[in-house]
Tab-separated table of C-alpha atoms in Angstrom:
chain	number	residue	atom	x	y	z
A	199	MET	CA	1.427	-5.921	-25.712
A	200	SER	CA	4.337	-5.528	-23.053
A	201	LEU	CA	5.427	-8.938	-21.748
A	202	LEU	CA	4.433	-7.232	-17.849
A	203	ARG	CA	0.949	-6.646	-19.228
A	204	GLU	CA	0.893	-11.192	-20.081
A	205	SER	CA	-0.780	-12.901	-16.985
A	206	LEU	CA	1.786	-14.729	-14.720
A	207	LYS	CA	0.426	-18.100	-16.030
A	208	GLU	CA	1.262	-17.250	-19.316
A	209	ILE	CA	5.108	-15.570	-18.512
A	210	HIS	CA	5.841	-18.973	-15.908
A	211	LYS	CA	5.050	-21.368	-19.645
A	212	ARG	CA	7.142	-19.255	-21.433
A	213	LEU	CA	10.060	-19.054	-19.244
A	214	ALA	CA	9.654	-23.005	-18.524
A	215	SER	CA	9.284	-23.850	-22.321
A	216	ARG	CA	12.892	-21.262	-22.289
A	217	GLU	CA	10.707	-19.061	-24.633
A	218	LEU	CA	11.226	-15.897	-22.313
A	219	SER	CA	14.093	-15.592	-20.301
A	220	ALA	CA	14.382	-13.194	-16.665
A	221	ARG	CA	16.201	-10.807	-18.788
A	222	ASP	CA	13.823	-10.362	-21.410
A	223	LEU	CA	11.539	-9.490	-18.448
A	224	ALA	CA	14.180	-7.068	-16.671
A	225	GLU	CA	15.166	-5.361	-19.742
A	226	GLU	CA	10.929	-4.931	-21.174
A	227	SER	CA	10.232	-3.305	-17.320
A	228	LEU	CA	14.018	-1.170	-17.961
A	229	ARG	CA	12.485	-0.037	-21.016
A	230	GLN	CA	9.068	0.903	-19.995
A	231	ILE	CA	10.456	3.188	-17.121
A	232	GLU	CA	12.854	4.450	-19.240
A	233	GLN	CA	10.197	5.654	-21.403
A	234	LYS	CA	7.522	6.922	-18.974
A	235	ASP	CA	9.145	7.292	-16.010
A	236	LYS	CA	9.938	10.979	-16.842
A	237	GLU	CA	6.152	12.067	-16.582
A	238	VAL	CA	5.078	9.495	-14.273
A	239	GLY	CA	7.393	9.936	-11.307
A	240	ALA	CA	7.261	6.690	-9.839
A	241	PHE	CA	10.871	5.521	-9.132
A	242	LEU	CA	13.466	7.460	-6.629
A	243	LEU	CA	16.115	4.888	-7.926
A	244	VAL	CA	16.209	2.501	-10.662
A	245	ASP	CA	18.654	-0.280	-9.706
A	246	GLN	CA	19.538	-1.031	-13.523
A	247	GLU	CA	22.998	-2.998	-12.544
A	248	GLY	CA	21.107	-5.110	-9.675
A	249	ALA	CA	17.995	-6.251	-11.611
A	250	MET	CA	19.986	-7.132	-14.704
A	251	GLU	CA	22.551	-9.315	-12.004
A	252	ARG	CA	19.877	-10.594	-10.315
A	253	ALA	CA	18.246	-11.984	-14.098
A	254	ALA	CA	21.393	-13.382	-15.091
A	255	LYS	CA	20.971	-15.582	-12.072
A	256	LEU	CA	17.905	-16.682	-12.526
A	257	ASP	CA	18.403	-17.693	-15.938
A	258	GLU	CA	20.690	-19.995	-14.780
A	259	GLN	CA	18.826	-21.382	-12.004
A	260	LEU	CA	15.971	-21.496	-14.632
A	261	ALA	CA	18.210	-23.409	-16.746
A	262	ALA	CA	19.511	-26.041	-13.991
A	263	GLU	CA	16.629	-26.377	-12.489
A	264	ASP	CA	13.112	-27.438	-13.629
A	265	GLN	CA	11.621	-26.003	-10.630
A	266	ARG	CA	10.833	-22.168	-9.878
A	267	GLY	CA	9.651	-19.877	-6.857
A	268	ILE	CA	6.057	-18.365	-7.457
A	269	LEU	CA	7.078	-14.963	-8.388
A	270	ALA	CA	9.956	-16.091	-10.908
A	271	ALA	CA	11.365	-13.279	-12.929
A	272	LEU	CA	9.325	-10.957	-12.248
A	273	PRO	CA	10.163	-7.217	-12.428
A	274	ALA	CA	8.704	-5.609	-9.388
A	275	GLY	CA	9.150	-2.158	-7.360
A	276	ILE	CA	9.671	-1.571	-3.743
A	277	LYS	CA	7.943	1.471	-1.489
A	278	ASP	CA	11.406	3.145	-0.716
A	279	ASN	CA	10.236	2.564	3.752
A	280	LEU	CA	11.304	-0.966	2.475
A	281	CYS	CA	14.913	-1.512	3.763
A	282	THR	CA	17.226	-2.735	0.755
A	283	GLU	CA	20.830	-3.924	1.330
A	284	GLY	CA	23.549	-1.747	-0.206
A	285	VAL	CA	20.297	0.293	-2.107
A	286	THR	CA	19.293	3.702	-0.642
A	287	THR	CA	16.576	3.768	1.574
A	288	THR	CA	15.108	7.125	1.896
A	289	CYS	CA	11.641	7.119	2.808
A	290	GLY	CA	11.486	9.977	0.616
A	291	SER	CA	12.873	12.384	2.956
A	292	ARG	CA	15.757	14.526	3.005
A	293	LEU	CA	16.977	12.870	6.302
A	294	LEU	CA	17.613	9.847	4.959
A	295	ALA	CA	18.987	10.519	1.684
A	296	ASN	CA	22.332	9.120	2.100
A	297	TYR	CA	21.202	5.938	4.070
A	298	VAL	CA	22.187	2.591	2.563
A	299	PRO	CA	20.974	-0.343	4.843
A	300	ILE	CA	23.098	-3.044	5.514
A	301	TYR	CA	20.093	-5.383	6.035
A	302	ASN	CA	17.259	-6.645	3.536
A	303	ALA	CA	13.658	-5.830	5.380
A	304	THR	CA	11.910	-9.693	5.537
A	305	VAL	CA	9.563	-8.926	2.450
A	306	VAL	CA	12.768	-8.266	0.572
A	307	ASP	CA	14.212	-11.819	1.342
A	308	LYS	CA	10.797	-13.385	0.605
A	309	LEU	CA	10.514	-11.779	-2.721
A	310	ASN	CA	14.186	-12.639	-3.584
A	311	GLU	CA	12.767	-16.417	-2.327
A	312	ALA	CA	10.061	-16.279	-4.431
A	313	GLY	CA	12.095	-15.219	-7.834
A	314	ALA	CA	10.957	-11.444	-8.173
A	315	ILE	CA	13.415	-9.144	-9.569
A	316	ALA	CA	13.765	-5.897	-7.457
A	317	MET	CA	13.845	-2.981	-10.238
A	318	GLY	CA	14.174	-0.036	-7.673
A	319	LYS	CA	12.756	1.967	-5.322
A	320	LEU	CA	9.449	3.989	-5.773
A	321	ASN	CA	8.506	7.486	-4.638
A	322	MET	CA	6.244	8.075	-1.675
A	323	ASP	CA	5.237	10.379	1.101
A	324	GLU	CA	7.844	11.683	3.299
A	325	PHE	CA	8.029	8.546	5.804
A	326	ALA	CA	4.626	7.155	4.587
A	327	MET	CA	2.796	10.665	5.702
A	328	GLY	CA	0.287	11.689	3.368
A	329	SER	CA	-2.440	11.026	1.128
A	330	SER	CA	-1.067	12.181	-2.548
A	331	THR	CA	2.570	11.452	-2.917
A	332	GLU	CA	2.694	15.601	-2.400
A	333	ASN	CA	5.087	15.374	0.209
A	334	SER	CA	8.111	13.464	-0.940
A	335	ALA	CA	11.360	15.798	-0.643
A	336	PHE	CA	12.550	14.663	-4.052
A	337	LYS	CA	9.805	14.624	-7.020
A	338	LEU	CA	6.336	14.616	-7.868
A	339	THR	CA	4.795	11.643	-8.754
A	340	ARG	CA	1.410	11.956	-11.459
A	341	ASN	CA	-1.208	9.541	-12.047
A	342	PRO	CA	-0.858	7.693	-15.133
A	343	TRP	CA	-4.604	8.214	-15.875
A	344	ASP	CA	-4.272	12.055	-15.885
A	345	LEU	CA	-0.872	13.394	-15.434
A	346	GLU	CA	-2.199	16.561	-13.598
A	347	ARG	CA	-3.918	14.563	-10.889
A	348	VAL	CA	-2.246	12.835	-7.634
A	349	PRO	CA	-1.543	9.433	-7.822
A	350	GLY	CA	-2.532	8.868	-4.132
A	351	GLY	CA	-0.596	8.288	-1.015
A	352	SER	CA	1.501	7.200	0.893
A	353	SER	CA	2.168	4.661	-1.503
A	354	GLY	CA	1.539	6.819	-4.768
A	355	GLY	CA	4.516	5.493	-6.783
A	356	SER	CA	3.648	1.801	-6.272
A	357	ALA	CA	0.208	2.180	-7.584
A	358	ALA	CA	1.496	4.374	-10.574
A	359	ALA	CA	4.209	2.428	-11.471
A	360	VAL	CA	2.086	-0.784	-11.861
A	361	ALA	CA	-0.361	1.188	-13.632
A	362	ALA	CA	1.658	2.967	-16.143
A	363	GLY	CA	2.897	-0.947	-16.492
A	364	GLU	CA	6.406	0.054	-15.347
A	365	VAL	CA	6.680	-3.057	-13.274
A	366	TYR	CA	4.403	-6.402	-12.818
A	367	PHE	CA	4.205	-5.787	-9.538
A	368	ALA	CA	5.143	-3.480	-6.526
A	369	LEU	CA	5.286	-3.631	-3.129
A	370	GLY	CA	3.639	-0.839	-0.596
A	371	SER	CA	3.045	-0.380	3.245
A	372	ASP	CA	-0.252	0.863	4.469
A	373	THR	CA	-0.964	2.945	7.877
A	374	GLY	CA	-4.341	4.689	7.141
A	375	GLY	CA	-5.173	3.676	3.955
A	376	SER	CA	-1.942	3.831	2.158
A	377	ILE	CA	-1.862	0.714	-0.323
A	378	ARG	CA	-6.075	0.907	-1.095
A	379	GLN	CA	-6.594	4.649	-1.997
A	380	PRO	CA	-3.365	4.629	-4.375
A	381	ALA	CA	-4.694	1.524	-5.450
A	382	ALA	CA	-8.216	3.273	-5.880
A	383	PHE	CA	-7.350	6.601	-7.611
A	384	CYS	CA	-4.694	4.258	-9.750
A	385	GLY	CA	-7.051	1.784	-11.258
A	386	VAL	CA	-5.298	-1.670	-9.885
A	387	VAL	CA	-5.408	-3.781	-6.910
A	388	GLY	CA	-4.575	-3.289	-3.433
A	389	LEU	CA	-4.134	-5.651	-0.655
A	390	LYS	CA	-3.621	-4.258	2.991
A	391	PRO	CA	-3.214	-7.536	4.648
A	392	THR	CA	-4.143	-8.421	8.334
A	393	TYR	CA	-1.759	-7.090	11.021
A	394	GLY	CA	0.805	-9.449	11.400
A	395	ARG	CA	0.225	-11.295	8.326
A	396	VAL	CA	3.441	-10.081	6.945
A	397	SER	CA	6.378	-9.097	8.705
A	398	ARG	CA	7.240	-5.330	8.961
A	399	TYR	CA	11.268	-6.273	9.861
A	400	GLY	CA	12.821	-3.413	7.688
A	401	LEU	CA	9.736	-1.861	7.185
A	402	VAL	CA	10.947	1.885	8.341
A	403	ALA	CA	8.364	2.481	11.028
A	404	PHE	CA	5.770	5.558	10.905
A	405	ALA	CA	3.127	4.269	13.517
A	406	SER	CA	4.202	0.737	14.722
A	407	SER	CA	0.558	-1.156	15.728
A	408	LEU	CA	-0.925	0.096	12.436
A	409	ASP	CA	1.645	-0.464	9.788
A	410	GLN	CA	1.330	-3.020	7.467
A	411	ILE	CA	3.156	-4.076	4.202
A	412	GLY	CA	1.070	-5.624	0.855
A	413	PRO	CA	1.166	-5.615	-2.855
A	414	LEU	CA	-0.228	-3.438	-5.404
A	415	THR	CA	-0.939	-5.323	-8.622
A	416	LYS	CA	-3.064	-5.717	-12.063
A	417	ASN	CA	-5.702	-8.286	-10.799
A	418	VAL	CA	-6.361	-9.451	-8.299
A	419	GLU	CA	-4.796	-13.254	-8.909
A	420	ASP	CA	-1.472	-11.832	-8.781
A	421	ALA	CA	-2.323	-10.330	-5.183
A	422	ALA	CA	-2.439	-13.488	-4.661
A	423	TYR	CA	0.441	-14.705	-5.860
A	424	VAL	CA	2.215	-11.902	-4.220
A	425	LEU	CA	0.586	-12.286	-0.750
A	426	GLN	CA	1.708	-16.275	-0.812
A	427	ALA	CA	5.200	-15.220	-0.990
A	428	ILE	CA	5.603	-12.411	1.964
A	429	SER	CA	3.200	-13.795	4.204
A	430	GLY	CA	4.328	-15.447	7.356
A	431	LEU	CA	5.576	-16.133	11.072
A	432	ASP	CA	8.808	-14.328	11.274
A	433	VAL	CA	10.988	-14.418	14.500
A	434	LYS	CA	12.515	-10.999	14.058
A	435	ASP	CA	9.361	-9.374	14.185
A	436	SER	CA	7.728	-9.603	17.468
A	437	THR	CA	4.216	-8.377	16.421
A	438	SER	CA	4.465	-11.052	13.218
A	439	ALA	CA	1.711	-13.629	13.886
A	440	ASP	CA	1.944	-17.535	14.162
A	441	VAL	CA	-0.989	-18.252	12.298
A	442	GLU	CA	-1.356	-20.640	9.246
A	443	VAL	CA	-0.758	-19.267	6.058
A	444	PRO	CA	-3.410	-20.931	3.723
A	445	ASP	CA	-3.341	-21.494	0.068
A	446	TYR	CA	-4.814	-18.335	-1.277
A	447	LEU	CA	-4.664	-19.115	-4.532
A	448	SER	CA	-7.459	-22.203	-4.317
A	449	ALA	CA	-9.465	-19.277	-3.022
A	450	LEU	CA	-10.401	-18.059	-6.225
A	451	THR	CA	-12.994	-19.899	-7.231
A	452	GLY	CA	-15.498	-17.502	-9.498
A	453	GLU	CA	-18.209	-18.277	-6.833
A	454	ILE	CA	-19.225	-16.432	-3.744
A	455	LYS	CA	-23.398	-17.945	-3.445
A	456	GLY	CA	-24.520	-18.230	-0.415
A	457	LEU	CA	-21.923	-15.283	1.122
A	458	SER	CA	-23.327	-12.881	3.195
A	459	VAL	CA	-22.030	-9.116	2.121
A	460	GLY	CA	-22.376	-6.264	4.641
A	461	VAL	CA	-22.741	-2.395	3.131
A	462	PRO	CA	-22.258	0.052	6.055
A	463	LYS	CA	-24.982	2.978	5.889
A	464	GLU	CA	-21.957	5.104	6.944
A	465	MET	CA	-19.524	4.384	4.223
A	466	MET	CA	-21.912	5.238	1.621
A	467	GLY	CA	-23.282	8.551	3.157
A	468	GLU	CA	-22.090	12.267	3.441
A	469	GLY	CA	-18.952	12.945	1.550
A	470	VAL	CA	-18.902	10.337	-0.800
A	471	SER	CA	-18.612	12.177	-4.542
A	472	ALA	CA	-21.821	11.052	-6.705
A	473	GLY	CA	-19.457	9.161	-9.262
A	474	VAL	CA	-18.232	7.170	-6.762
A	475	ARG	CA	-21.064	5.899	-4.869
A	476	ALA	CA	-22.923	4.646	-8.230
A	477	ARG	CA	-19.757	3.167	-9.364
A	478	VAL	CA	-19.870	1.285	-5.715
A	479	GLU	CA	-23.431	0.506	-5.774
A	480	GLU	CA	-23.580	-1.038	-9.587
A	481	ALA	CA	-20.904	-3.041	-8.135
A	482	ILE	CA	-23.100	-4.602	-4.881
A	483	GLN	CA	-25.580	-5.371	-7.232
A	484	LYS	CA	-23.253	-6.923	-9.695
A	485	LEU	CA	-22.648	-9.152	-6.226
A	486	GLU	CA	-26.214	-9.587	-5.208
A	487	GLN	CA	-26.613	-10.735	-9.102
A	488	MET	CA	-23.929	-13.551	-8.587
A	489	GLY	CA	-25.787	-15.434	-5.972
A	490	ALA	CA	-24.616	-13.162	-2.231
A	491	THR	CA	-26.879	-11.720	0.221
A	492	ILE	CA	-26.549	-7.640	0.918
A	493	LYS	CA	-27.326	-6.694	4.133
A	494	GLU	CA	-27.687	-3.011	5.376
A	495	VAL	CA	-25.109	-2.768	8.638
A	496	SER	CA	-23.675	0.037	10.732
A	497	LEU	CA	-20.074	1.037	11.880
A	498	PRO	CA	-21.368	3.702	14.634
A	499	HIS	CA	-18.193	4.590	15.906
A	500	SER	CA	-16.945	4.982	12.066
A	501	GLU	CA	-17.282	9.052	12.528
A	502	TYR	CA	-14.419	9.311	15.319
A	503	ALA	CA	-11.578	6.959	13.349
A	504	VAL	CA	-10.188	9.650	11.917
A	505	ALA	CA	-9.725	12.304	14.786
A	506	THR	CA	-8.458	8.599	16.694
A	507	TYR	CA	-5.940	8.123	13.744
A	508	TYR	CA	-4.728	11.411	13.930
A	509	LEU	CA	-3.906	11.326	17.561
A	510	LEU	CA	-2.497	7.415	17.352
A	511	ALA	CA	-0.621	7.451	14.346
A	512	PRO	CA	1.210	10.975	14.995
A	513	ALA	CA	1.953	10.004	19.135
A	514	GLU	CA	3.750	6.655	17.436
A	515	ALA	CA	5.458	8.888	14.927
A	516	SER	CA	6.770	11.462	17.291
A	517	SER	CA	8.359	8.132	19.253
A	518	ASN	CA	9.904	6.307	16.430
A	519	LEU	CA	11.059	8.830	14.102
A	520	ALA	CA	12.930	10.725	17.994
A	521	ARG	CA	15.652	8.057	16.427
A	522	TYR	CA	16.768	10.546	13.625
A	523	ASP	CA	18.878	13.335	14.814
A	524	GLY	CA	21.591	13.227	12.712
A	525	VAL	CA	23.919	11.031	14.484
A	526	ARG	CA	23.608	7.518	14.192
A	527	TYR	CA	22.782	7.993	9.905
A	528	GLY	CA	20.968	10.232	7.611
A	529	VAL	CA	21.540	13.885	7.181
A	530	ARG	CA	23.432	16.051	9.428
A	531	LYS	CA	23.522	19.689	9.923
A	532	PRO	CA	26.035	21.483	11.312
A	533	GLY	CA	25.140	23.285	14.712
A	534	LYS	CA	27.201	25.400	17.948
A	535	ASN	CA	26.213	22.608	19.832
A	536	LEU	CA	24.778	18.993	20.537
A	537	LEU	CA	21.084	20.332	20.995
A	538	ASP	CA	21.738	22.973	18.048
A	539	MET	CA	22.677	20.266	16.156
A	540	TYR	CA	19.517	18.251	16.664
A	541	LEU	CA	17.705	21.430	15.904
A	542	GLU	CA	19.441	22.242	12.748
A	543	THR	CA	18.685	18.847	11.646
A	544	ARG	CA	15.535	17.872	12.449
A	545	SER	CA	14.109	21.472	10.995
A	546	GLN	CA	15.984	21.554	7.903
A	547	GLY	CA	15.784	17.669	7.467
A	548	PHE	CA	11.992	17.015	8.045
A	549	GLY	CA	8.948	17.925	5.507
A	550	PRO	CA	6.405	20.185	7.022
A	551	GLU	CA	3.791	17.221	7.096
A	552	VAL	CA	6.022	15.613	9.159
A	553	LYS	CA	6.791	17.970	11.609
A	554	ARG	CA	3.002	18.673	11.878
A	555	ARG	CA	2.524	15.182	13.075
A	556	ILE	CA	5.329	14.575	15.091
A	557	MET	CA	4.059	18.046	17.133
A	558	LEU	CA	0.909	16.917	17.282
A	559	GLY	CA	1.939	13.547	18.483
A	560	THR	CA	4.294	14.873	21.006
A	561	TYR	CA	1.866	17.574	22.372
A	562	ALA	CA	-1.391	14.087	22.606
A	563	LEU	CA	1.480	12.271	24.602
A	564	SER	CA	2.683	15.268	26.814
A	565	SER	CA	1.956	15.673	30.381
A	566	GLY	CA	-1.043	16.693	31.589
A	567	TYR	CA	-3.057	15.679	28.071
A	568	TYR	CA	-1.884	12.198	27.793
A	569	ASP	CA	-5.304	10.741	29.313
A	570	ALA	CA	-7.559	13.291	27.562
A	571	TYR	CA	-6.125	12.776	24.408
A	572	TYR	CA	-3.898	9.344	23.460
A	573	LEU	CA	-5.750	7.175	26.237
A	574	LYS	CA	-9.016	8.347	25.316
A	575	ALA	CA	-8.150	7.797	21.327
A	576	GLN	CA	-7.262	4.160	22.467
A	577	LYS	CA	-10.336	3.365	24.097
A	578	VAL	CA	-12.200	4.458	20.950
A	579	ARG	CA	-9.762	2.676	18.819
A	580	THR	CA	-11.554	-0.400	20.990
A	581	LEU	CA	-14.822	0.627	20.120
A	582	ILE	CA	-14.258	0.914	16.582
A	583	ARG	CA	-13.000	-2.770	16.415
A	584	GLN	CA	-16.058	-4.323	18.536
A	585	ASP	CA	-18.003	-2.340	15.826
A	586	PHE	CA	-16.563	-4.928	13.139
A	587	GLU	CA	-16.404	-7.615	15.430
A	588	ARG	CA	-20.398	-7.335	16.223
A	589	ILE	CA	-21.000	-7.019	12.283
A	590	PHE	CA	-18.721	-10.141	11.306
A	591	GLU	CA	-21.176	-12.190	14.139
A	592	GLU	CA	-23.739	-11.777	10.631
A	593	VAL	CA	-21.931	-11.340	7.394
A	594	ASP	CA	-18.789	-12.653	5.573
A	595	VAL	CA	-17.630	-9.722	4.445
A	596	ILE	CA	-17.822	-5.707	4.819
A	597	VAL	CA	-17.908	-3.941	1.297
A	598	GLY	CA	-18.075	0.564	0.212
A	599	PRO	CA	-16.037	2.960	-1.850
A	600	THR	CA	-12.094	2.982	-1.128
A	601	ALA	CA	-11.524	6.358	-1.159
A	602	PRO	CA	-14.936	9.186	-1.438
A	603	THR	CA	-13.702	10.539	-4.551
A	604	THR	CA	-11.562	10.007	-7.659
A	605	ALA	CA	-7.748	11.378	-7.945
A	606	PHE	CA	-8.052	14.515	-7.266
A	607	LYS	CA	-5.687	17.476	-9.155
A	608	ILE	CA	-1.765	17.906	-8.048
A	609	GLY	CA	-2.259	20.965	-5.077
A	610	GLU	CA	-5.477	21.085	-4.828
A	611	LYS	CA	-5.612	20.057	-1.366
A	612	VAL	CA	-1.915	20.003	-0.165
A	613	ASP	CA	-2.418	23.518	1.439
A	614	ASP	CA	-5.604	22.071	3.735
A	615	PRO	CA	-4.143	19.529	5.615
A	616	LEU	CA	-7.435	18.710	7.461
A	617	THR	CA	-9.726	18.044	3.654
A	618	MET	CA	-6.599	15.984	2.770
A	619	TYR	CA	-7.136	13.779	5.959
A	620	MET	CA	-10.664	13.368	5.174
A	621	ASN	CA	-9.627	11.279	2.457
A	622	ASP	CA	-8.323	8.717	4.104
A	623	ILE	CA	-12.012	8.461	6.028
A	624	LEU	CA	-13.284	4.970	4.355
A	625	THR	CA	-9.889	2.903	5.126
A	626	ILE	CA	-8.684	4.563	8.531
A	627	PRO	CA	-10.975	2.181	10.423
A	628	VAL	CA	-9.963	-1.262	9.102
A	629	ASN	CA	-6.137	-0.341	10.491
A	630	LEU	CA	-7.643	0.801	13.488
A	631	ALA	CA	-8.979	-2.940	13.546
A	632	GLY	CA	-5.882	-4.297	11.986
A	633	LEU	CA	-8.131	-6.476	9.743
A	634	PRO	CA	-7.629	-6.940	6.115
A	635	ALA	CA	-9.099	-5.173	2.858
A	636	ILE	CA	-8.614	-5.145	-1.040
A	637	SER	CA	-9.234	-2.261	-3.261
A	638	VAL	CA	-10.270	-3.436	-6.758
A	639	PRO	CA	-11.115	-1.830	-9.275
A	640	CYS	CA	-15.298	-1.006	-10.325
A	641	GLY	CA	-15.752	1.208	-13.301
A	642	LEU	CA	-14.833	4.904	-13.891
A	643	ALA	CA	-16.348	8.150	-13.114
A	644	ASP	CA	-15.675	10.771	-15.163
A	645	GLY	CA	-12.767	8.845	-16.605
A	646	LEU	CA	-11.231	8.277	-13.591
A	647	PRO	CA	-10.968	4.923	-11.900
A	648	VAL	CA	-13.277	3.894	-8.463
A	649	GLY	CA	-12.032	1.438	-6.039
A	650	LEU	CA	-14.020	-1.366	-4.224
A	651	GLN	CA	-13.324	-1.895	-0.982
A	652	VAL	CA	-13.880	-6.045	0.329
A	653	ILE	CA	-13.022	-5.972	4.038
A	654	GLY	CA	-12.709	-9.187	5.985
A	655	LYS	CA	-12.352	-10.943	9.150
A	656	ALA	CA	-8.597	-10.831	10.799
A	657	PHE	CA	-6.356	-13.333	8.935
A	658	ASP	CA	-9.179	-14.074	6.623
A	659	GLU	CA	-7.755	-12.694	3.223
A	660	SER	CA	-8.793	-15.764	1.478
A	661	THR	CA	-12.408	-14.293	1.508
A	662	ILE	CA	-11.592	-11.145	0.407
A	663	LEU	CA	-9.799	-12.208	-2.415
A	664	ARG	CA	-12.178	-14.971	-3.438
A	665	VAL	CA	-15.102	-11.343	-3.360
A	666	ALA	CA	-12.905	-9.414	-5.355
A	667	HIS	CA	-11.684	-11.970	-7.514
A	668	ALA	CA	-15.097	-13.135	-8.314
A	669	TYR	CA	-16.575	-9.511	-8.741
A	670	GLU	CA	-13.265	-9.142	-11.139
A	671	GLN	CA	-13.962	-12.011	-13.382
A	672	ALA	CA	-17.543	-11.227	-13.663
A	673	THR	CA	-16.980	-7.461	-14.637
A	674	GLU	CA	-15.533	-5.508	-17.255
A	675	ARG	CA	-12.049	-4.917	-16.626
A	676	LEU	CA	-10.996	-1.054	-16.884
A	677	PRO	CA	-9.089	0.103	-20.156
A	678	VAL	CA	-5.549	0.691	-19.487
A	679	PRO	CA	-4.595	4.122	-18.610
A	680	PRO	CA	-3.854	6.441	-21.160
A	681	LEU	CA	0.248	6.602	-20.249
A	682	GLY	CA	0.362	2.681	-19.506
A	683	GLY	CA	-1.045	2.165	-22.936
A	684	ILE	CA	2.309	3.646	-24.564
A	685	GLU	CA	4.394	0.882	-26.064
A	686	ALA	CA	7.840	1.061	-27.525
């Protein structure tokens, strides 16, 4: 068995006894990447030199001190929209193909403080706009469960790298489901924290009121460890919340007796495939057997969530992406004059999905349409948030499917944007309301992973971790995916 599939506690125990070194773990990660990534395509850049330097420093620290960070020596993958000092950060776009940040994102600094080893940058849909990682300008990422299928998106590289055993954990970002949906497709755990729980400083913005950074891991306990390391107030992020960070590991009791679990009828209805519905219903029955009280609830405005999201998110993207003009950074295309240079740079630098969303967002914000579209969408967003608040007066958590189907085939939806957008129908409401949610594997349908989504109250990550962990402990783990099982 690969070192990267051992438990975090076992790895720390072996590090403490000097039986294992940070170098061993970094080399194992590089070996797995070399062996598997030609087929999976999770990495855009492997920072071998940086990883080995970091491992050498960690081994010196571990030899000199008894104390170690909570993520000591664990190889990690970083989604390529998180700034990494001195290491290319492309956001999966030609426009930023040559962009090398001069600073780290706060979460990258926090991973360093916790002792993790960044192995490189992971593929993604361009500027995080997509649900399949097919919108990357550079390469295709494949699902380790079936190389003919997508890994989900936009954090598809992050989910695929963890599922394939190339890294111990990865960071992704979630604007409308971009951590949870790929986690479901690839059979791993994906956690989207409450908006404001984790600093967004150094995350290249897509939609600033929706974006949130979170972990993708092999199991729920690892998700708690990573969340512990990256959470907290950051004065460099004006939207970072000054809310105390609890001890997430203490929430993993394995006990959910007496908790009230809401199941929205809208999440189990039309559009959810029979296989996904069956696995989620089995998971709900399991929660009931474990002592939870199950209650049917309703999110009446959730049917408007996709329409609301695809007005608000593109509007914010239109504003945020206006800075990419080829003048200050990124790839610059020549033109006869300044306006011509802007036109050439943006038309050649952005891919079709990004252009589609910029145009949609610009239209929604334009004079004469602002009130009819953008302002109305903001009002519906409030109604969606109020639906959740009303339900959380009666229940502790909400559960349902993470995605309406299992991973679809590469190329199946890429030419049909509306069908692709509907793939996020179950995750988008959570972002609009700013709530925390986790996707945990709940079995297979037609040989592919299904994700159970657990949604919590604002800043109550502890309870969703508790429920997800208890469920995980009480059920059989998924087998290692076919490609993830190859060991040299």
